[in-house]
Amino acid sequence: MRTVRDEDGTVYVLLRESSDASLVRDPATGETAHLPNASLEPVSGESPLSVAATAVPEPVRAVLTAVHDEVTLGLLVELVDRERVSARELLEAVDLCESDLHGALSEFRAAGLIEEATVDGRRGYAVTELARQGIGTIRDDDPHDDS
């Protein structure tokens, strides 16, 4: 597999190449098509697997790459549900040692899922819109669903 771009700038994953045409997959839709080789050019520096991952909405990708197990996923869900929490309150509420909690929070900050905040005059954390959207999509939260 390789990453290619057509004349319009659309990026594809190249699946198979023949003398005249190539079978490509659009990562956004998953659809395959045969395109003339002359209309395609290689894209350097972009892994075809990373390009394929763009089929997943960016907020969900951020969550998936920041959480490593059910415990860290649960921590992020808890943070999203609380919106804002002081570091002390969070340490008392969860069953993680301080270093594991700090490591997970650092991963979340690096992924743009949380940010440092002052909560009740103490150092704490607030979730970002990226985290809300990512967890909301995973939960399948539908603001229009009245059930």
Backbone as a chain_set.jsonl record, in Angstrom:
{"seq": "MRTVRDEDGTVYVLLRESSDASLVRDPATGETAHLPNASLEPVSGESPLSVAATAVPEPVRAVLTAVHDEVTLGLLVELVDRERVSARELLEAVDLCESDLHGALSEFRAAGLIEEATVDGRRGYAVTELARQGIGTIRDDDPHDDS", "coords": {"N": [[0.851, -1.18, 0.0], [0.404, 2.229, -0.72], [0.459, 5.809, -0.43], [-1.347, 8.056, -2.401], [-2.144, 10.865, -4.548], [-4.727, 12.487, -6.365], [-5.35, 14.495, -9.346], [-7.048, 16.491, -8.413], [-6.307, 16.798, -5.835], [-7.241, 15.022, -3.978], [-6.643, 12.574, -1.552], [-5.647, 9.212, -1.61], [-5.514, 5.706, -0.757], [-3.371, 3.56, -2.272], [-4.101, 0.512, -3.623], [-3.659, -1.473, -5.563], [-1.749, -1.73, -8.514], [-1.714, -1.459, -12.014], [-0.611, -1.593, -15.449], [-1.951, 0.535, -16.717], [-3.921, 1.594, -15.009], [-4.879, 2.196, -11.55], [-5.986, 0.622, -8.582], [-7.646, 2.239, -6.099], [-8.4, 3.357, -2.74], [-10.703, 5.451, -1.195], [-10.137, 7.023, 1.745], [-11.977, 8.416, 3.265], [-14.514, 7.527, 2.592], [-14.314, 4.821, 2.149], [-14.768, 3.694, -0.248], [-13.805, 2.076, -3.29], [-11.991, 2.581, -6.343], [-11.044, 2.512, -9.806], [-8.466, 4.308, -11.121], [-6.83, 6.276, -13.645], [-3.335, 5.789, -14.033], [-1.835, 7.985, -14.821], [-3.119, 10.11, -13.671], [-2.435, 10.114, -11.056], [-0.252, 10.784, -8.3], [2.545, 10.004, -6.215], [2.447, 10.422, -2.651], [4.647, 11.616, -0.457], [5.881, 10.868, 2.811], [3.494, 10.409, 4.138], [1.966, 7.931, 5.807], [0.211, 5.136, 4.531], [-1.473, 3.81, 6.291], [-1.941, 5.692, 8.276], [-3.302, 7.538, 6.745], [-5.542, 5.995, 6.117], [-6.687, 5.924, 8.636], [-7.898, 8.372, 8.832], [-10.518, 8.071, 8.206], [-11.929, 7.821, 10.478], [-13.611, 9.984, 12.676], [-11.958, 12.981, 13.742], [-12.126, 13.791, 16.573], [-12.671, 11.302, 17.781], [-10.435, 9.825, 17.001], [-8.51, 11.209, 18.486], [-9.244, 10.507, 21.112], [-8.943, 7.691, 20.966], [-6.195, 7.413, 20.502], [-5.131, 8.454, 22.81], [-6.0, 7.012, 25.027], [-5.217, 3.98, 26.694], [-6.195, 1.734, 27.798], [-9.027, 0.218, 29.516], [-9.176, 1.484, 31.982], [-7.952, 4.036, 31.66], [-9.659, 4.996, 29.703], [-12.041, 5.033, 31.152], [-11.316, 6.974, 33.033], [-11.147, 9.253, 31.399], [-13.822, 9.409, 30.54], [-15.021, 9.926, 33.01], [-13.909, 12.433, 33.545], [-15.041, 13.917, 31.437], [-17.739, 13.738, 32.152], [-17.711, 15.155, 34.547], [-16.802, 17.632, 33.758], [-15.179, 19.795, 34.94], [-12.617, 19.52, 37.336], [-10.882, 19.48, 40.433], [-7.407, 18.758, 40.988], [-6.821, 17.488, 43.397], [-9.35, 16.547, 44.256], [-9.846, 14.775, 42.17], [-7.76, 12.912, 42.495], [-8.514, 11.798, 44.929], [-10.885, 10.613, 44.187], [-10.492, 8.603, 42.271], [-9.165, 5.286, 41.603], [-6.364, 5.215, 41.143], [-2.817, 5.323, 41.386], [-0.851, 8.196, 42.249], [1.217, 8.711, 40.371], [0.437, 7.185, 38.104], [-2.005, 8.408, 37.544], [-1.116, 11.014, 36.997], [0.423, 10.472, 34.714], [-1.561, 9.589, 32.885], [-3.153, 11.899, 32.724], [-1.298, 13.633, 31.618], [-1.003, 12.49, 29.077], [-3.584, 12.953, 28.115], [-3.617, 15.76, 28.099], [-1.615, 16.264, 26.198], [-2.867, 15.247, 23.958], [-4.823, 17.079, 23.587], [-7.215, 16.837, 24.93], [-7.832, 17.578, 27.518], [-7.379, 20.444, 29.637], [-5.35, 22.46, 31.76], [-6.814, 23.967, 34.623], [-8.282, 26.286, 36.927], [-10.008, 25.263, 39.701], [-12.368, 25.865, 42.008], [-10.477, 27.491, 43.3], [-8.251, 25.905, 43.29], [-5.64, 23.97, 41.712], [-6.497, 22.288, 38.758], [-8.39, 20.448, 36.294], [-9.952, 20.825, 33.115], [-12.224, 19.614, 30.697], [-11.899, 19.531, 27.138], [-13.572, 20.686, 24.151], [-12.975, 18.897, 22.158], [-12.601, 16.48, 23.572], [-15.202, 16.173, 24.613], [-16.683, 15.858, 22.244], [-15.449, 13.565, 21.143], [-15.87, 11.511, 23.12], [-18.635, 11.716, 23.208], [-19.338, 10.874, 20.612], [-18.405, 8.239, 20.668], [-20.031, 7.24, 22.688], [-22.343, 7.505, 21.347], [-23.968, 9.7, 21.68], [-26.801, 11.501, 21.018], [-27.975, 14.548, 20.471], [-30.477, 15.065, 19.477], [-32.03, 12.978, 20.05], [-34.787, 11.934, 21.752], [-35.4, 9.82, 23.35]], "CA": [[0.0, 0.0, 0.0], [1.084, 3.526, -0.758], [-0.431, 6.959, -0.427], [-1.296, 8.802, -3.659], [-3.059, 12.012, -4.669], [-5.138, 12.697, -7.753], [-5.176, 15.857, -9.867], [-7.851, 17.423, -7.614], [-5.74, 16.869, -4.492], [-7.827, 14.008, -3.112], [-5.663, 11.578, -1.139], [-6.136, 7.83, -1.643], [-4.601, 4.607, -0.469], [-3.189, 2.749, -3.467], [-4.22, -0.902, -3.278], [-3.093, -2.303, -6.622], [-1.379, -0.927, -9.685], [-1.449, -2.182, -13.274], [0.123, -0.743, -16.391], [-2.71, 1.726, -17.101], [-4.791, 2.127, -13.956], [-4.622, 1.736, -10.191], [-7.125, 0.476, -7.685], [-7.415, 3.09, -4.929], [-9.497, 3.45, -1.776], [-10.909, 6.757, -0.58], [-10.226, 6.751, 3.176], [-13.149, 9.074, 3.862], [-15.743, 6.778, 2.316], [-14.051, 3.398, 2.045], [-15.076, 3.257, -1.61], [-12.671, 1.843, -4.173], [-12.175, 2.984, -7.736], [-9.892, 2.406, -10.686], [-8.111, 5.614, -11.679], [-5.669, 6.202, -14.538], [-2.043, 6.045, -13.375], [-1.361, 9.327, -15.184], [-3.773, 11.126, -12.841], [-2.027, 9.916, -9.665], [1.144, 11.02, -7.946], [2.823, 9.538, -4.863], [2.516, 11.398, -1.564], [5.705, 11.158, 0.439], [5.773, 11.268, 4.204], [2.193, 10.074, 4.722], [1.745, 6.494, 5.866], [-1.129, 4.76, 4.073], [-2.3, 3.442, 7.435], [-2.376, 6.955, 8.897], [-4.321, 8.087, 5.844], [-6.748, 5.185, 6.315], [-7.267, 6.29, 9.932], [-8.686, 9.604, 8.716], [-11.932, 7.71, 8.058], [-12.515, 7.963, 11.817], [-13.655, 11.411, 13.018], [-10.789, 13.446, 14.489], [-12.267, 13.687, 18.027], [-12.581, 9.895, 18.185], [-9.017, 9.461, 16.868], [-7.791, 11.782, 19.629], [-9.534, 9.655, 22.267], [-8.356, 6.368, 20.761], [-4.739, 7.444, 20.62], [-4.724, 8.889, 24.156], [-6.337, 6.011, 26.043], [-4.48, 2.743, 26.438], [-6.919, 0.604, 28.381], [-10.344, 0.607, 30.031], [-9.021, 2.39, 33.125], [-7.756, 5.406, 31.18], [-10.901, 5.395, 29.046], [-12.966, 5.384, 32.234], [-10.877, 8.255, 33.597], [-11.562, 10.315, 30.478], [-15.282, 9.508, 30.631], [-15.3, 10.602, 34.285], [-13.571, 13.849, 33.368], [-16.059, 14.514, 30.566], [-18.972, 13.861, 32.924], [-17.536, 16.185, 35.586], [-16.465, 18.882, 33.06], [-14.049, 20.442, 35.616], [-12.37, 18.866, 38.618], [-9.577, 19.815, 41.0], [-6.481, 17.621, 41.004], [-6.979, 16.808, 44.689], [-10.62, 15.817, 44.219], [-9.693, 13.68, 41.225], [-6.897, 11.904, 43.11], [-9.295, 11.118, 45.961], [-12.043, 9.936, 43.597], [-10.151, 7.476, 41.402], [-8.304, 4.275, 42.212], [-5.061, 5.219, 40.491], [-1.776, 5.987, 42.163], [-0.617, 9.555, 41.767], [2.045, 8.726, 39.164], [-0.372, 6.697, 36.987], [-2.966, 9.476, 37.235], [-0.378, 12.101, 36.354], [0.778, 10.016, 33.363], [-2.763, 9.604, 32.035], [-3.537, 13.292, 32.503], [-0.317, 14.198, 30.676], [-1.39, 12.005, 27.747], [-4.809, 13.662, 27.725], [-3.248, 17.147, 27.771], [-0.873, 16.244, 24.933], [-3.832, 14.96, 22.89], [-5.784, 18.187, 23.49], [-8.502, 16.417, 25.495], [-8.059, 18.339, 28.736], [-6.473, 21.565, 29.846], [-5.259, 22.846, 33.161], [-7.801, 24.984, 34.984], [-8.449, 26.521, 38.356], [-11.315, 24.766, 40.122], [-12.546, 26.217, 43.414], [-9.235, 28.055, 43.796], [-7.188, 24.898, 43.269], [-5.205, 23.478, 40.41], [-7.353, 21.208, 38.304], [-8.467, 20.157, 34.867], [-11.234, 20.991, 32.422], [-12.214, 18.907, 29.415], [-12.034, 20.37, 25.95], [-14.642, 20.306, 23.227], [-12.493, 17.708, 21.457], [-12.92, 15.328, 24.431], [-16.661, 16.016, 24.652], [-17.132, 15.313, 20.959], [-14.933, 12.212, 20.991], [-16.615, 10.608, 24.002], [-20.028, 11.763, 22.755], [-19.477, 10.023, 19.431], [-18.24, 6.851, 21.101], [-21.256, 6.902, 23.421], [-23.441, 7.704, 20.419], [-24.858, 10.74, 22.209], [-27.525, 12.205, 19.976], [-28.729, 15.616, 21.107], [-31.832, 15.114, 18.92], [-32.734, 11.758, 20.463], [-35.596, 12.226, 22.942], [-35.779, 8.581, 24.05]], "C": [[0.892, 1.237, 0.0], [0.023, 4.607, -0.728], [-0.228, 7.717, -1.739], [-2.319, 9.934, -3.621], [-3.439, 12.148, -6.131], [-4.964, 14.163, -8.131], [-5.952, 16.899, -9.066], [-7.33, 17.573, -6.19], [-6.329, 15.859, -3.512], [-6.785, 12.932, -2.82], [-6.334, 10.212, -1.081], [-5.069, 6.892, -1.11], [-4.561, 3.741, -1.724], [-3.181, 1.275, -3.064], [-3.514, -1.805, -4.268], [-2.828, -1.431, -7.835], [-1.145, -1.839, -10.875], [-0.757, -1.211, -14.223], [-0.612, 0.562, -16.708], [-3.476, 2.389, -15.959], [-4.41, 1.528, -12.604], [-5.93, 1.626, -9.435], [-6.787, 1.257, -6.418], [-8.638, 3.05, -4.024], [-9.515, 4.876, -1.217], [-11.056, 6.518, 0.916], [-11.457, 7.372, 3.839], [-14.409, 8.241, 3.703], [-15.55, 5.267, 2.323], [-14.299, 2.851, 0.647], [-13.794, 3.076, -2.418], [-13.026, 2.261, -5.583], [-10.893, 2.694, -8.501], [-9.662, 3.78, -11.302], [-6.898, 5.454, -12.58], [-4.376, 6.548, -13.778], [-1.551, 7.465, -13.626], [-1.98, 10.409, -14.298], [-3.342, 11.046, -11.369], [-0.556, 10.239, -9.468], [1.367, 10.544, -6.506], [2.854, 10.702, -3.864], [3.566, 10.887, -0.584], [5.442, 11.656, 1.856], [4.441, 10.984, 4.857], [1.984, 8.569, 4.642], [0.351, 6.161, 5.356], [-2.039, 4.356, 5.234], [-2.783, 4.687, 8.186], [-3.458, 7.621, 8.055], [-5.621, 7.313, 6.011], [-7.447, 5.555, 7.621], [-8.102, 7.558, 9.861], [-10.158, 9.332, 8.46], [-12.67, 7.836, 9.386], [-12.508, 9.448, 12.163], [-12.512, 11.808, 13.96], [-10.973, 13.395, 16.005], [-12.16, 12.245, 18.533], [-11.138, 9.413, 18.065], [-8.218, 9.99, 18.044], [-8.004, 10.936, 20.878], [-8.826, 8.311, 22.123], [-6.843, 6.362, 20.928], [-4.265, 7.838, 22.013], [-5.025, 7.862, 25.233], [-5.686, 4.684, 25.673], [-5.177, 1.508, 26.989], [-8.248, 1.12, 28.931], [-10.242, 1.582, 31.2], [-8.839, 3.82, 32.641], [-8.965, 5.895, 30.396], [-11.924, 5.813, 30.092], [-12.613, 6.712, 32.879], [-11.324, 9.403, 32.698], [-13.074, 10.497, 30.503], [-15.673, 10.255, 31.907], [-15.012, 12.1, 34.182], [-14.612, 14.557, 32.502], [-17.351, 14.722, 31.349], [-18.889, 14.963, 33.98], [-17.287, 17.573, 34.988], [-15.215, 19.553, 33.629], [-13.87, 19.757, 36.959], [-10.988, 19.293, 39.123], [-8.713, 18.56, 41.024], [-6.647, 16.823, 42.295], [-8.252, 15.965, 44.709], [-10.515, 14.602, 43.298], [-8.849, 12.559, 41.828], [-7.643, 11.116, 44.18], [-10.406, 10.257, 45.364], [-11.692, 8.67, 42.814], [-9.2, 6.513, 42.087], [-6.998, 4.101, 41.435], [-4.044, 5.832, 41.428], [-1.48, 7.33, 41.499], [0.198, 9.571, 40.473], [1.274, 8.214, 37.944], [-1.397, 7.746, 36.562], [-2.275, 10.607, 36.493], [-0.001, 11.723, 34.92], [-0.405, 10.061, 32.416], [-3.184, 11.036, 31.725], [-2.575, 13.983, 31.536], [-0.624, 13.765, 29.248], [-2.62, 12.758, 27.237], [-4.502, 15.106, 27.335], [-2.545, 17.194, 26.421], [-1.809, 16.004, 23.745], [-4.861, 16.074, 22.722], [-7.149, 17.855, 24.064], [-8.844, 17.128, 26.793], [-7.084, 19.506, 28.76], [-6.452, 21.885, 31.326], [-6.234, 23.986, 33.411], [-7.767, 25.178, 36.491], [-9.875, 26.146, 38.71], [-11.43, 25.014, 41.616], [-11.239, 26.699, 44.045], [-8.064, 27.091, 43.816], [-6.836, 24.531, 41.838], [-6.086, 22.296, 40.017], [-7.353, 21.096, 36.797], [-9.88, 20.396, 34.36], [-11.135, 20.246, 31.101], [-12.396, 19.902, 28.281], [-13.211, 19.882, 25.105], [-14.257, 19.048, 22.451], [-12.831, 16.448, 22.259], [-14.424, 15.086, 24.475], [-17.187, 15.373, 23.372], [-16.686, 13.862, 20.788], [-15.701, 11.21, 21.835], [-18.082, 10.582, 23.595], [-20.271, 10.873, 21.548], [-19.359, 8.55, 19.81], [-19.481, 6.369, 21.852], [-22.479, 6.912, 22.519], [-24.477, 8.65, 21.002], [-25.498, 11.465, 21.039], [-28.36, 13.283, 20.64], [-30.179, 15.713, 20.614], [-32.661, 13.916, 19.316], [-33.469, 12.015, 21.774], [-35.937, 10.969, 23.728], [-35.075, 8.404, 25.367]], "O": [[1.956, 1.28, 0.617], [-1.157, 4.352, -0.969], [0.903, 7.987, -2.143], [-3.224, 9.958, -2.788], [-2.614, 11.957, -7.024], [-4.488, 14.969, -7.331], [-5.564, 18.067, -9.038], [-7.849, 18.382, -5.42], [-5.954, 15.845, -2.34], [-6.123, 12.437, -3.732], [-7.446, 10.073, -0.569], [-3.89, 7.236, -1.026], [-5.593, 3.248, -2.181], [-2.351, 0.848, -2.261], [-2.856, -2.773, -3.888], [-3.589, -0.513, -8.138], [-0.468, -2.861, -10.767], [-0.363, -0.118, -13.816], [0.029, 1.587, -16.944], [-3.655, 3.607, -15.951], [-3.724, 0.51, -12.521], [-6.851, 2.421, -9.619], [-5.789, 0.986, -5.75], [-9.751, 2.755, -4.46], [-8.485, 5.423, -0.824], [-12.014, 5.866, 1.331], [-11.917, 6.885, 4.872], [-15.276, 8.248, 4.577], [-16.512, 4.517, 2.486], [-14.064, 1.671, 0.389], [-12.828, 3.821, -2.254], [-14.194, 2.292, -5.97], [-9.805, 2.637, -7.928], [-10.558, 4.346, -11.928], [-6.037, 4.61, -12.329], [-4.344, 7.488, -12.984], [-0.928, 8.077, -12.758], [-1.43, 11.504, -14.184], [-3.822, 11.815, -10.536], [0.274, 10.002, -10.346], [0.472, 10.669, -5.67], [3.241, 11.819, -4.205], [3.384, 9.843, 0.043], [4.86, 12.721, 2.063], [4.267, 11.292, 6.036], [1.843, 8.004, 3.558], [-0.607, 6.845, 5.716], [-3.253, 4.544, 5.159], [-3.912, 4.72, 8.674], [-4.408, 8.195, 8.587], [-6.695, 7.914, 6.044], [-8.675, 5.504, 7.7], [-8.93, 7.8, 10.739], [-10.969, 10.257, 8.49], [-13.896, 7.946, 9.412], [-11.492, 10.113, 11.961], [-12.151, 11.053, 14.863], [-10.039, 12.984, 16.693], [-11.61, 12.007, 19.609], [-10.661, 8.673, 18.926], [-7.337, 9.296, 18.552], [-7.058, 10.675, 21.622], [-8.179, 7.847, 23.062], [-6.279, 5.397, 21.444], [-3.113, 7.583, 22.364], [-4.355, 7.849, 26.266], [-5.612, 4.314, 24.501], [-4.796, 0.378, 26.684], [-8.555, 2.308, 28.825], [-11.126, 2.417, 31.387], [-9.496, 4.73, 33.148], [-9.27, 7.088, 30.419], [-12.597, 6.832, 29.936], [-13.499, 7.491, 33.232], [-11.826, 10.416, 33.187], [-13.557, 11.629, 30.488], [-16.554, 11.115, 31.883], [-15.781, 12.927, 34.675], [-15.015, 15.679, 32.81], [-17.989, 15.767, 31.225], [-19.885, 15.625, 34.27], [-17.538, 18.582, 35.648], [-14.285, 19.85, 32.88], [-14.847, 19.45, 37.642], [-10.049, 19.446, 38.342], [-9.224, 17.441, 41.075], [-6.613, 15.593, 42.266], [-8.232, 14.807, 45.127], [-11.035, 13.531, 43.613], [-9.188, 11.384, 41.686], [-7.436, 9.911, 44.327], [-10.822, 9.274, 45.976], [-12.517, 7.762, 42.709], [-8.51, 6.88, 43.039], [-6.59, 2.984, 41.116], [-4.36, 6.753, 42.18], [-1.82, 7.556, 40.338], [-0.094, 10.357, 39.572], [1.439, 8.755, 36.85], [-1.631, 7.949, 35.37], [-2.78, 11.1, 35.485], [-0.093, 12.551, 34.014], [-0.28, 10.515, 31.279], [-3.533, 11.349, 30.587], [-2.988, 14.819, 30.733], [-0.521, 14.563, 28.316], [-2.682, 13.149, 26.072], [-5.054, 15.621, 26.363], [-2.838, 18.057, 25.593], [-1.562, 16.507, 22.649], [-5.685, 16.019, 21.809], [-8.138, 18.51, 23.733], [-10.019, 17.268, 27.134], [-6.108, 19.547, 28.012], [-7.411, 21.618, 32.05], [-6.458, 24.844, 32.557], [-7.276, 24.324, 37.23], [-10.83, 26.638, 38.109], [-10.679, 24.44, 42.404], [-10.932, 26.356, 45.187], [-6.991, 27.433, 44.314], [-7.604, 24.744, 40.9], [-6.38, 21.422, 40.832], [-6.449, 21.579, 36.115], [-10.863, 20.199, 35.074], [-10.085, 20.247, 30.459], [-12.976, 20.974, 28.456], [-13.759, 18.804, 25.332], [-15.116, 18.229, 22.125], [-13.295, 15.459, 21.691], [-14.878, 13.946, 24.386], [-18.022, 14.469, 23.409], [-17.465, 13.023, 20.335], [-16.136, 10.175, 21.331], [-18.711, 9.525, 23.635], [-21.295, 10.195, 21.469], [-20.125, 7.715, 19.328], [-19.925, 5.235, 21.673], [-23.531, 6.388, 22.885], [-25.683, 8.452, 20.853], [-24.801, 11.983, 20.167], [-29.35, 12.976, 21.303], [-31.011, 16.36, 21.25], [-33.84, 13.824, 18.975], [-32.838, 12.285, 22.796], [-36.699, 11.046, 24.692], [-35.299, 7.41, 26.057]]}, "num_chains": 1, "name": "protein.A"}
